[in-house]
Short mmCIF file of C-alpha atoms in Angstrom, two decimals:
data_model
loop_
_atom_site.label_atom_id
_atom_site.label_comp_id
_atom_site.label_asym_id
_atom_site.label_seq_id
_atom_site.Cartn_x
_atom_site.Cartn_y
_atom_site.Cartn_z
CA MET A 26 -51.46 10.12 4.52
CA ARG A 27 -48.04 8.80 3.69
CA LEU A 28 -47.18 7.32 0.37
CA LEU A 29 -45.70 4.20 1.90
CA SER A 30 -46.76 2.42 5.05
CA LYS A 31 -44.17 2.02 7.79
CA LYS A 32 -43.47 -1.57 6.83
CA ASP A 33 -43.06 -0.67 3.19
CA SER A 34 -40.62 2.13 3.81
CA LYS A 35 -38.61 -0.21 6.02
CA LEU A 36 -38.27 -2.47 2.98
CA ILE A 37 -36.56 0.36 1.12
CA MET A 38 -34.54 1.93 3.92
CA ASP A 39 -33.10 -1.18 5.55
CA PRO A 40 -30.84 -2.27 2.71
CA LEU A 41 -29.45 1.26 2.42
CA ALA A 42 -27.67 1.06 5.75
CA ASP A 43 -27.90 -1.68 8.34
CA ASN A 44 -28.69 -4.52 5.97
CA ASN A 45 -26.67 -3.33 3.00
CA PRO A 46 -26.28 -6.06 0.38
CA ILE A 47 -22.58 -5.39 -0.21
CA THR A 48 -21.16 -4.54 3.18
CA ILE A 49 -23.37 -6.74 5.38
CA GLN A 50 -24.88 -9.52 3.31
CA VAL A 51 -21.74 -9.84 1.12
CA LEU A 52 -23.73 -10.29 -2.06
CA GLY A 53 -23.17 -8.98 -5.54
CA ILE A 54 -19.57 -7.94 -5.33
CA CYS A 55 -18.66 -9.85 -8.46
CA SER A 56 -19.74 -7.49 -11.18
CA ALA A 57 -19.45 -4.36 -9.07
CA LEU A 58 -15.81 -3.63 -8.41
CA ALA A 59 -14.21 -3.66 -11.81
CA ILE A 60 -16.30 -0.80 -13.18
CA THR A 61 -15.94 1.65 -10.29
CA ALA A 62 -12.75 3.35 -11.49
CA GLN A 63 -14.98 6.22 -12.61
CA LEU A 64 -18.24 7.68 -11.43
CA LYS A 65 -20.22 7.52 -14.67
CA PRO A 66 -20.07 3.75 -15.30
CA SER A 67 -20.81 3.19 -11.60
CA ILE A 68 -24.02 5.21 -11.87
CA VAL A 69 -25.06 3.44 -15.08
CA MET A 70 -24.37 0.07 -13.46
CA ALA A 71 -26.43 1.07 -10.40
CA ILE A 72 -29.38 2.14 -12.57
CA SER A 73 -29.21 -1.09 -14.58
CA VAL A 74 -29.28 -3.18 -11.43
CA ILE A 75 -32.19 -1.16 -10.00
CA PHE A 76 -34.16 -1.84 -13.18
CA VAL A 77 -33.29 -5.54 -13.38
CA LEU A 78 -33.88 -6.27 -9.72
CA GLY A 79 -37.09 -4.22 -9.42
CA ALA A 80 -38.67 -5.68 -12.56
CA GLY A 81 -37.36 -9.19 -11.93
CA ASN A 82 -38.71 -9.26 -8.40
CA VAL A 83 -42.18 -8.29 -9.69
CA VAL A 84 -42.13 -10.95 -12.43
CA ILE A 85 -40.98 -13.71 -10.09
CA SER A 86 -43.47 -12.63 -7.46
CA LEU A 87 -46.34 -12.77 -9.97
CA MET A 88 -45.28 -16.23 -11.07
CA ARG A 89 -44.44 -17.53 -7.61
CA ASN A 90 -47.45 -19.86 -7.42
CA ILE A 91 -46.94 -21.52 -10.79
CA ILE A 92 -43.16 -22.10 -10.72
CA PRO A 93 -42.38 -25.73 -9.78
CA SER A 94 -39.82 -25.52 -7.01
CA LYS A 95 -37.49 -28.06 -8.66
CA ILE A 96 -36.75 -25.95 -11.72
CA ARG A 97 -37.02 -22.53 -10.11
CA ILE A 98 -33.32 -21.72 -10.56
CA ILE A 99 -33.59 -22.11 -14.33
CA VAL A 100 -36.78 -20.03 -14.42
CA GLN A 101 -35.11 -17.29 -12.39
CA LEU A 102 -32.05 -17.33 -14.63
CA VAL A 103 -34.20 -16.99 -17.74
CA VAL A 104 -36.11 -14.03 -16.27
CA VAL A 105 -32.89 -12.24 -15.29
CA ALA A 106 -31.19 -13.02 -18.58
CA THR A 107 -34.13 -11.56 -20.52
CA LEU A 108 -34.10 -8.35 -18.47
CA VAL A 109 -30.33 -8.04 -18.81
CA ILE A 110 -30.56 -8.45 -22.59
CA ILE A 111 -33.02 -5.53 -22.61
CA VAL A 112 -30.59 -3.37 -20.59
CA ASP A 113 -27.70 -4.38 -22.82
CA GLN A 114 -29.57 -3.55 -26.04
CA VAL A 115 -30.77 -0.20 -24.68
CA LEU A 116 -27.22 0.74 -23.65
CA LYS A 117 -25.85 -0.33 -27.03
CA ALA A 118 -28.45 1.83 -28.75
CA TYR A 119 -28.19 5.00 -26.68
CA ALA A 120 -24.77 4.94 -24.99
CA TYR A 121 -22.51 2.85 -27.19
CA SER A 122 -19.15 4.01 -25.84
CA LEU A 123 -20.30 3.40 -22.27
CA SER A 124 -21.55 -0.07 -23.14
CA LYS A 125 -18.13 -0.87 -24.65
CA GLU A 126 -16.53 0.32 -21.43
CA LEU A 127 -18.75 -1.88 -19.28
CA SER A 128 -18.14 -4.77 -21.73
CA VAL A 129 -18.91 -8.11 -20.13
CA PHE A 130 -19.94 -6.65 -16.80
CA ILE A 131 -23.47 -5.85 -17.94
CA GLY A 132 -23.86 -9.51 -18.86
CA LEU A 133 -22.55 -10.46 -15.45
CA ILE A 134 -25.56 -8.82 -13.78
CA ILE A 135 -27.21 -12.19 -14.56
CA THR A 136 -25.02 -13.95 -12.04
CA ASN A 137 -25.07 -11.09 -9.56
CA CYS A 138 -25.80 -12.86 -6.30
CA ILE A 139 -28.05 -10.02 -5.03
CA ILE A 140 -30.57 -10.80 -7.73
CA MET A 141 -30.80 -14.55 -7.17
CA GLY A 142 -30.64 -13.93 -3.45
CA ARG A 143 -33.61 -11.55 -3.42
CA PHE A 144 -35.64 -13.81 -5.72
CA GLU A 145 -35.07 -16.76 -3.40
CA ALA A 146 -35.42 -14.92 -0.12
CA PHE A 147 -38.21 -12.46 -0.88
CA ALA A 148 -40.01 -12.56 -4.21
CA LEU A 149 -40.94 -16.25 -3.94
CA ALA A 150 -42.82 -15.58 -0.73
CA ASN A 151 -44.33 -12.07 -1.09
CA GLY A 152 -46.72 -10.09 -3.25
CA PRO A 153 -45.66 -8.00 -6.26
CA TRP A 154 -45.77 -4.51 -4.66
CA GLN A 155 -43.67 -5.47 -1.65
CA SER A 156 -41.30 -7.43 -3.89
CA PHE A 157 -40.89 -4.35 -6.07
CA LEU A 158 -40.02 -2.20 -3.05
CA ASP A 159 -37.64 -4.83 -1.73
CA GLY A 160 -35.94 -5.11 -5.12
CA VAL A 161 -35.54 -1.37 -5.54
CA GLY A 162 -34.34 -0.98 -1.96
CA ASN A 163 -31.66 -3.64 -2.26
CA ALA A 164 -30.53 -2.39 -5.63
CA LEU A 165 -30.30 1.14 -4.17
CA GLY A 166 -28.19 -0.17 -1.31
CA TYR A 167 -25.90 -1.76 -3.86
CA GLY A 168 -25.89 1.38 -5.99
CA VAL A 169 -24.98 3.64 -3.05
CA ILE A 170 -21.81 1.66 -2.34
CA LEU A 171 -20.94 1.62 -6.03
CA VAL A 172 -21.35 5.38 -6.32
CA ILE A 173 -19.32 6.04 -3.16
CA VAL A 174 -16.46 3.87 -4.39
CA GLY A 175 -16.66 5.37 -7.88
CA PHE A 176 -16.68 8.90 -6.43
CA PHE A 177 -13.53 8.45 -4.36
CA ARG A 178 -11.64 6.48 -6.97
CA GLU A 179 -12.30 9.00 -9.72
CA LEU A 180 -11.71 12.04 -7.51
CA LEU A 181 -8.44 10.82 -6.02
CA GLY A 182 -7.24 8.85 -9.02
CA SER A 183 -7.91 11.18 -11.93
CA GLY A 184 -8.97 14.40 -10.19
CA THR A 185 -12.22 14.45 -12.14
CA LEU A 186 -15.91 13.78 -11.45
CA MET A 187 -18.11 12.54 -14.30
CA GLY A 188 -15.27 13.70 -16.56
CA PHE A 189 -15.19 17.30 -15.24
CA LYS A 190 -11.85 18.51 -13.91
CA VAL A 191 -13.01 19.56 -10.45
CA LEU A 192 -9.54 19.85 -8.95
CA GLY A 193 -8.06 21.93 -11.75
CA ASP A 194 -5.89 20.95 -14.70
CA PRO A 195 -2.88 18.72 -13.95
CA VAL A 196 -1.06 19.71 -17.14
CA GLU A 197 -1.48 23.47 -16.88
CA LYS A 198 -1.05 23.40 -13.09
CA THR A 199 -4.24 25.21 -12.14
CA GLY A 200 -6.43 24.82 -9.07
CA LEU A 201 -5.06 22.38 -6.48
CA TYR A 202 -2.26 21.30 -8.80
CA ALA A 203 -0.77 24.81 -8.58
CA ILE A 204 0.22 24.13 -4.98
CA GLY A 205 1.84 20.80 -5.77
CA TYR A 206 -1.06 18.34 -5.47
CA GLU A 207 -0.66 15.13 -7.52
CA ASN A 208 -3.18 12.52 -8.61
CA ASN A 209 -2.83 9.13 -6.95
CA GLY A 210 -2.68 6.91 -10.03
CA PHE A 211 -2.95 3.86 -7.82
CA MET A 212 -6.62 4.58 -7.14
CA VAL A 213 -7.49 3.80 -10.75
CA LEU A 214 -6.07 0.26 -10.54
CA PRO A 215 -8.42 -2.62 -9.65
CA PRO A 216 -6.95 -3.57 -6.21
CA MET A 217 -7.90 -0.20 -4.73
CA ALA A 218 -11.61 -0.95 -5.22
CA LEU A 219 -11.28 -3.76 -2.69
CA ILE A 220 -9.39 -1.62 -0.24
CA VAL A 221 -11.89 1.26 -0.53
CA ILE A 222 -14.75 -1.16 0.22
CA GLY A 223 -12.75 -2.54 3.14
CA ILE A 224 -12.51 1.00 4.51
CA ILE A 225 -16.25 1.61 3.99
CA ILE A 226 -16.97 -1.56 5.97
CA TRP A 227 -14.59 -0.37 8.69
CA VAL A 228 -16.32 3.01 8.96
CA GLN A 229 -19.80 1.49 8.95
CA ARG A 230 -19.02 -1.09 11.61
CA SER A 231 -17.25 1.40 13.84
CA LYS A 232 -20.43 3.48 13.84
CA ASN A 233 -22.76 0.57 14.51
CA LYS A 234 -21.18 -1.85 16.98
CA GLU A 235 -23.93 -4.44 16.52
CA LEU A 236 -22.60 -5.29 13.09
CA ILE A 237 -19.17 -6.36 14.34
CA GLU A 238 -18.38 -10.04 13.68
CA ASP A 239 -17.21 -12.17 16.62
CA MET B 28 3.82 -21.10 -27.81
CA GLU B 29 0.38 -19.57 -28.25
CA HIS B 30 -1.09 -22.16 -25.91
CA ILE B 31 1.52 -21.72 -23.18
CA GLU B 32 1.18 -17.96 -23.39
CA LEU B 33 -2.62 -18.00 -23.06
CA PHE B 34 -2.43 -20.55 -20.25
CA PHE B 35 -0.11 -18.52 -18.05
CA LYS B 36 -1.82 -15.29 -18.99
CA SER B 37 -5.20 -16.59 -17.84
CA ILE B 38 -3.76 -17.91 -14.57
CA PHE B 39 -1.65 -14.96 -13.48
CA VAL B 40 -2.14 -11.82 -15.55
CA ASP B 41 -5.89 -12.02 -16.14
CA ASN B 42 -6.63 -13.77 -12.86
CA MET B 43 -10.40 -14.04 -12.43
CA ILE B 44 -10.37 -12.78 -8.86
CA PHE B 45 -7.49 -10.34 -8.69
CA ALA B 46 -7.93 -8.64 -12.05
CA TYR B 47 -11.69 -8.85 -12.64
CA PHE B 48 -13.27 -9.69 -9.26
CA LEU B 49 -15.32 -12.51 -10.75
CA GLY B 50 -16.81 -15.07 -8.42
CA MET B 51 -16.22 -12.84 -5.41
CA CYS B 52 -19.42 -13.92 -3.67
CA SER B 53 -18.46 -17.55 -3.29
CA TYR B 54 -14.83 -16.52 -2.88
CA LEU B 55 -15.73 -14.60 0.27
CA ALA B 56 -18.38 -17.00 1.54
CA VAL B 57 -16.55 -20.31 1.15
CA SER B 58 -13.01 -19.28 2.08
CA LYS B 59 -13.12 -19.90 5.81
CA LYS B 60 -11.42 -23.33 5.60
CA VAL B 61 -8.76 -24.59 3.21
CA ALA B 62 -10.44 -27.99 2.72
CA THR B 63 -13.75 -26.57 1.48
CA ALA B 64 -11.91 -23.95 -0.58
CA VAL B 65 -10.00 -26.73 -2.37
CA GLY B 66 -13.31 -28.50 -3.11
CA LEU B 67 -14.97 -25.42 -4.56
CA GLY B 68 -11.85 -24.45 -6.49
CA ALA B 69 -11.64 -27.90 -8.07
CA ALA B 70 -15.32 -27.75 -9.01
CA VAL B 71 -14.77 -24.36 -10.69
CA ILE B 72 -11.84 -25.69 -12.77
CA PHE B 73 -13.97 -28.68 -13.76
CA VAL B 74 -17.04 -26.67 -14.79
CA LEU B 75 -15.03 -23.96 -16.60
CA ALA B 76 -13.18 -26.63 -18.57
CA ILE B 77 -16.51 -27.99 -19.79
CA THR B 78 -18.59 -24.85 -20.33
CA VAL B 79 -16.06 -22.56 -22.04
CA PRO B 80 -15.39 -24.91 -25.02
CA LEU B 81 -19.09 -25.71 -25.22
CA ASN B 82 -20.07 -22.05 -25.34
CA TRP B 83 -17.27 -21.49 -27.84
CA LEU B 84 -18.98 -23.98 -30.16
CA LEU B 85 -22.34 -22.28 -29.58
CA ASP B 86 -20.85 -18.88 -30.29
CA GLN B 87 -19.01 -20.05 -33.40
CA TYR B 88 -21.82 -22.01 -35.04
CA LEU B 89 -24.98 -20.31 -33.79
CA LEU B 90 -24.61 -16.83 -32.36
CA GLN B 91 -21.89 -14.86 -34.16
CA GLU B 92 -22.65 -12.75 -37.18
CA GLY B 93 -22.58 -15.10 -40.16
CA ALA B 94 -22.28 -18.16 -37.94
CA LEU B 95 -25.38 -19.76 -39.41
CA VAL B 96 -23.83 -19.94 -42.86
CA TRP B 97 -23.52 -23.73 -42.56
CA LEU B 98 -27.32 -23.89 -42.90
CA GLY B 99 -27.19 -22.28 -46.30
CA PRO B 100 -25.91 -19.06 -47.91
CA GLU B 101 -29.18 -17.19 -47.27
CA TYR B 102 -28.45 -17.23 -43.52
CA ALA B 103 -25.16 -15.34 -43.84
CA ASP B 104 -26.62 -12.03 -42.61
CA PHE B 105 -28.04 -13.38 -39.36
CA ASP B 106 -26.52 -12.00 -36.16
CA LEU B 107 -27.91 -13.65 -33.06
CA SER B 108 -25.25 -12.41 -30.66
CA PHE B 109 -27.84 -10.50 -28.61
CA LEU B 110 -29.05 -13.92 -27.49
CA SER B 111 -25.68 -14.93 -26.13
CA PHE B 112 -26.39 -14.11 -22.45
CA ILE B 113 -29.44 -16.33 -22.28
CA MET B 114 -27.81 -19.13 -24.32
CA PHE B 115 -24.64 -19.12 -22.24
CA ILE B 116 -26.42 -19.14 -18.90
CA ALA B 117 -28.80 -21.89 -20.05
CA THR B 118 -25.86 -24.00 -21.21
CA ILE B 119 -24.08 -23.46 -17.93
CA ALA B 120 -27.11 -24.30 -15.81
CA THR B 121 -27.92 -27.46 -17.74
CA MET B 122 -24.29 -28.58 -17.90
CA VAL B 123 -23.93 -28.17 -14.16
CA GLN B 124 -27.03 -30.29 -13.60
CA LEU B 125 -25.83 -32.89 -16.08
CA VAL B 126 -22.34 -33.06 -14.62
CA GLU B 127 -23.87 -33.46 -11.19
CA ILE B 128 -25.99 -36.42 -12.32
CA VAL B 129 -23.12 -38.09 -14.20
CA VAL B 130 -20.63 -37.62 -11.39
CA GLU B 131 -23.09 -38.93 -8.84
CA LYS B 132 -23.70 -42.04 -10.94
CA PHE B 133 -20.14 -42.95 -11.87
CA SER B 134 -17.89 -41.51 -9.21
CA PRO B 135 -19.46 -41.27 -5.76
CA GLY B 136 -16.11 -40.33 -4.23
CA LEU B 137 -15.74 -37.29 -6.45
CA TYR B 138 -19.41 -36.49 -5.92
CA ASN B 139 -18.94 -36.40 -2.18
CA SER B 140 -16.10 -33.92 -2.45
CA LEU B 141 -17.51 -31.75 -5.29
CA GLY B 142 -21.22 -32.50 -5.05
CA ILE B 143 -22.40 -29.86 -2.63
CA PHE B 144 -20.56 -27.14 -4.54
CA LEU B 145 -21.91 -27.89 -7.99
CA PRO B 146 -25.34 -26.19 -7.63
CA LEU B 147 -23.58 -23.16 -6.13
CA ILE B 148 -21.48 -22.88 -9.24
CA ALA B 149 -24.33 -22.37 -11.71
CA VAL B 150 -24.64 -18.80 -10.47
CA ASN B 151 -20.94 -18.15 -9.96
CA CYS B 152 -19.86 -15.07 -11.90
CA ALA B 153 -16.51 -16.66 -12.74
CA ILE B 154 -18.19 -19.31 -14.89
CA LEU B 155 -20.36 -16.95 -16.93
CA GLY B 156 -17.47 -14.45 -16.97
CA GLY B 157 -15.22 -17.10 -18.50
CA SER B 158 -17.63 -17.61 -21.38
CA LEU B 159 -18.25 -13.89 -21.89
CA PHE B 160 -14.52 -13.08 -21.93
CA MET B 161 -13.99 -15.97 -24.33
CA GLN B 162 -16.53 -14.32 -26.60
CA SER B 163 -15.30 -10.74 -26.29
CA ARG B 164 -11.63 -11.70 -26.76
CA GLU B 165 -12.47 -13.67 -29.88
CA ILE B 166 -10.52 -16.77 -28.95
CA GLU B 167 -9.76 -18.56 -32.20
CA THR B 168 -9.82 -22.33 -31.81
CA LEU B 169 -11.59 -24.92 -29.68
CA GLY B 170 -8.26 -25.97 -28.18
CA LEU B 171 -7.50 -22.43 -27.08
CA ALA B 172 -10.98 -22.13 -25.57
CA LEU B 173 -10.42 -25.30 -23.53
CA ASN B 174 -7.01 -23.99 -22.54
CA TYR B 175 -8.50 -20.66 -21.48
CA GLY B 176 -11.20 -22.39 -19.43
CA ILE B 177 -8.73 -24.56 -17.54
CA GLY B 178 -6.27 -21.69 -17.09
CA SER B 179 -8.75 -19.27 -15.58
CA GLY B 180 -10.13 -22.08 -13.42
CA ILE B 181 -6.68 -22.73 -12.01
CA GLY B 182 -6.24 -19.00 -11.39
CA TRP B 183 -9.47 -18.95 -9.39
CA PHE B 184 -8.43 -22.10 -7.51
CA LEU B 185 -5.09 -20.54 -6.51
CA ALA B 186 -6.80 -17.37 -5.31
CA ILE B 187 -9.40 -19.07 -3.11
CA VAL B 188 -6.94 -21.55 -1.58
CA ALA B 189 -4.52 -18.74 -0.79
CA ILE B 190 -7.13 -16.54 0.91
CA ALA B 191 -8.51 -19.52 2.85
CA ALA B 192 -5.06 -20.29 4.21
CA ILE B 193 -4.55 -16.66 5.22
CA ARG B 194 -7.97 -16.50 6.88
CA GLU B 195 -7.22 -19.63 8.90
CA LYS B 196 -4.09 -17.97 10.25
CA ILE B 197 -5.51 -14.50 10.77
CA ARG B 198 -8.00 -15.82 13.28
CA TYR B 199 -5.19 -15.73 15.85
CA SER B 200 -4.24 -12.13 15.11
CA ASN B 201 -5.50 -9.07 16.86
CA VAL B 202 -7.47 -7.35 14.11
CA PRO B 203 -9.34 -4.13 15.01
CA ALA B 204 -12.89 -5.18 15.95
CA PRO B 205 -14.83 -3.42 13.14
CA LEU B 206 -12.50 -4.92 10.52
CA ARG B 207 -12.85 -8.51 11.73
CA GLY B 208 -14.20 -11.02 9.25
CA LEU B 209 -15.28 -9.31 6.07
CA GLY B 210 -13.36 -6.04 6.26
CA ILE B 211 -9.91 -7.53 6.68
CA THR B 212 -10.63 -10.11 3.97
CA PHE B 213 -11.33 -7.32 1.50
CA ILE B 214 -8.14 -5.51 2.39
CA ILE B 215 -6.02 -8.69 2.20
CA THR B 216 -7.53 -9.49 -1.19
CA GLY B 217 -6.65 -5.98 -2.31
CA LEU B 218 -3.05 -6.43 -1.20
CA MET B 219 -2.85 -9.83 -2.92
CA ALA B 220 -4.23 -8.23 -6.07
CA ILE B 221 -1.46 -5.62 -5.94
CA GLY B 222 1.01 -8.50 -5.69
CA PHE B 223 -0.54 -10.24 -8.69
CA MET B 224 -0.29 -7.06 -10.74
CA SER B 225 3.45 -7.57 -10.87
CA PHE B 226 2.82 -10.55 -13.16
CA GLY B 227 1.54 -8.00 -15.69
CA GLY B 228 4.79 -7.66 -17.63
CA MET B 229 5.69 -11.35 -17.39
CA LEU B 230 4.76 -12.34 -20.94
CA THR B 231 5.44 -9.26 -23.02
CA GLY B 232 8.39 -7.93 -21.10
CA GLY B 233 6.46 -4.62 -20.98
CA ASP B 234 4.00 -3.70 -23.69
CA ASP B 235 5.61 -0.39 -24.58
CA GLU B 236 9.00 -1.88 -25.31
CA ALA B 237 7.48 -4.56 -27.49
CA THR B 238 5.74 -2.04 -29.70
CA GLU B 239 8.94 0.01 -30.04
CA ASP B 240 10.76 -3.08 -31.22
CA ASN B 241 7.97 -3.73 -33.67
CA LEU B 242 8.25 -0.25 -35.11
CA GLU B 243 11.98 -0.67 -35.65
CA THR B 244 11.81 -4.07 -37.24
CA VAL B 245 8.66 -3.90 -39.31
CA ASP B 246 10.52 -1.88 -41.96
CA GLY B 247 12.78 -4.79 -42.73
CA MET B 248 12.97 -8.17 -41.04
CA VAL B 249 16.67 -8.26 -41.82
CA THR B 250 17.50 -5.73 -39.11
CA ALA B 251 15.66 -7.82 -36.55
CA GLN B 252 17.43 -11.02 -37.49
CA LYS B 253 20.83 -9.37 -37.50
CA ASP B 254 20.20 -7.90 -34.09
CA HIS B 255 20.96 -10.92 -31.90
CA LYS B 256 19.93 -9.12 -28.77
CA THR B 257 16.28 -9.08 -29.89
CA SER B 258 14.64 -12.09 -28.31
CA ASP B 259 13.05 -14.85 -30.38
CA PHE B 260 9.67 -13.89 -28.99
CA VAL B 261 9.81 -10.40 -30.45
CA ILE B 262 10.87 -11.75 -33.83
CA GLU B 263 7.91 -14.08 -33.85
CA GLU B 264 5.65 -11.20 -33.02
CA THR B 265 6.95 -9.13 -35.90
CA ASN B 266 6.41 -12.09 -38.19
CA ASP B 267 2.78 -12.05 -37.19
CA THR B 268 2.36 -8.36 -37.87
CA ASP B 269 4.08 -8.72 -41.25
CA ASN B 270 1.72 -11.46 -42.27
CA LYS B 271 -1.25 -9.33 -41.45
#
């Protein structure tokens, strides 16, 4: 027997590729790009969003029958804000330097359009278990793009991954630097995040022609 | 001077879109036509100008460490800043609703042009981002907070109107099929952001140089005043550091 039924696993797998929140639905770009200059903050951001979206979807789904539809936006905002405060306090307690680095962008998870979008589109109409899977799936789809962008920007921009010098030492000229390789400092600057995502979209849509816009 | 500096800095150097990618969702979704982009941009300026000063007051008199001291000396140790996310977003959501009701009542013309965008704005990252940056940069006075709100609103307005104009034109170009629509918009925004980065040195004339000048002149202000080549701006800056 499989852990997840076919329909359930579709909920998780779809957002990872053909219905990716960033490259296809164009949601949640706001708080994502500025923190992808390095891999580590990207991963932390991805985990935070997985937690907030998974838990938030369950809470909204449990309350879906008692929320008056007129004030649902405020209710949703309060639920997200509470979850984000938890994430922020945990980060401040256990990873203070990282939380300084992410600064306001943890707070901006509140207005991340993926979260409101999934609440509106899914959690208000489905049961808690499916909502949880949908939330985790979408957050994973978001996280995958974040990690890919963070990976390339850190590797090409600083020659490191998670802080380890994988390409050798640029000062002592070891590894790749011995044969004249140079870091592309441009990759660390904010504009390159946009261009890297543009390229990811290009690659994805070349592979799957159905996704091409008119 | 302080006001002008902050104003231009928040429009060009710290542009919401090109430097921090805030409000990208609506920026990408509502930038297909210039007319709608102008409407949304104006609504963002409007809402930022209201919520940033309001949240500044909240932060100053309720949330910061020691902010509750006006209630009595025994409250001096209270630090409620962990509540700021929920307070800020609640303020923003209620203000947007309130503004919508007031505008609908008193100015139907404005409501027709801004109205449909106002609910969209409650969850726009640029609005919450404005308040959070205001908090983390420790902006000092209410006037500066208002200034910062309007400035970053105008920056956002410029960005969305510019991309909408480009997207209207690019429809007639032969873009590679997989890049059409979203892909090319990302890349154009990236290129525009590179362009906006050149505003970086506009106000300081290059950070490094400014600090060098400081080091030379801090020893004695006399040298700085004698040196006529040093600009007034640098002398003012050294005054500030001396006072500290």
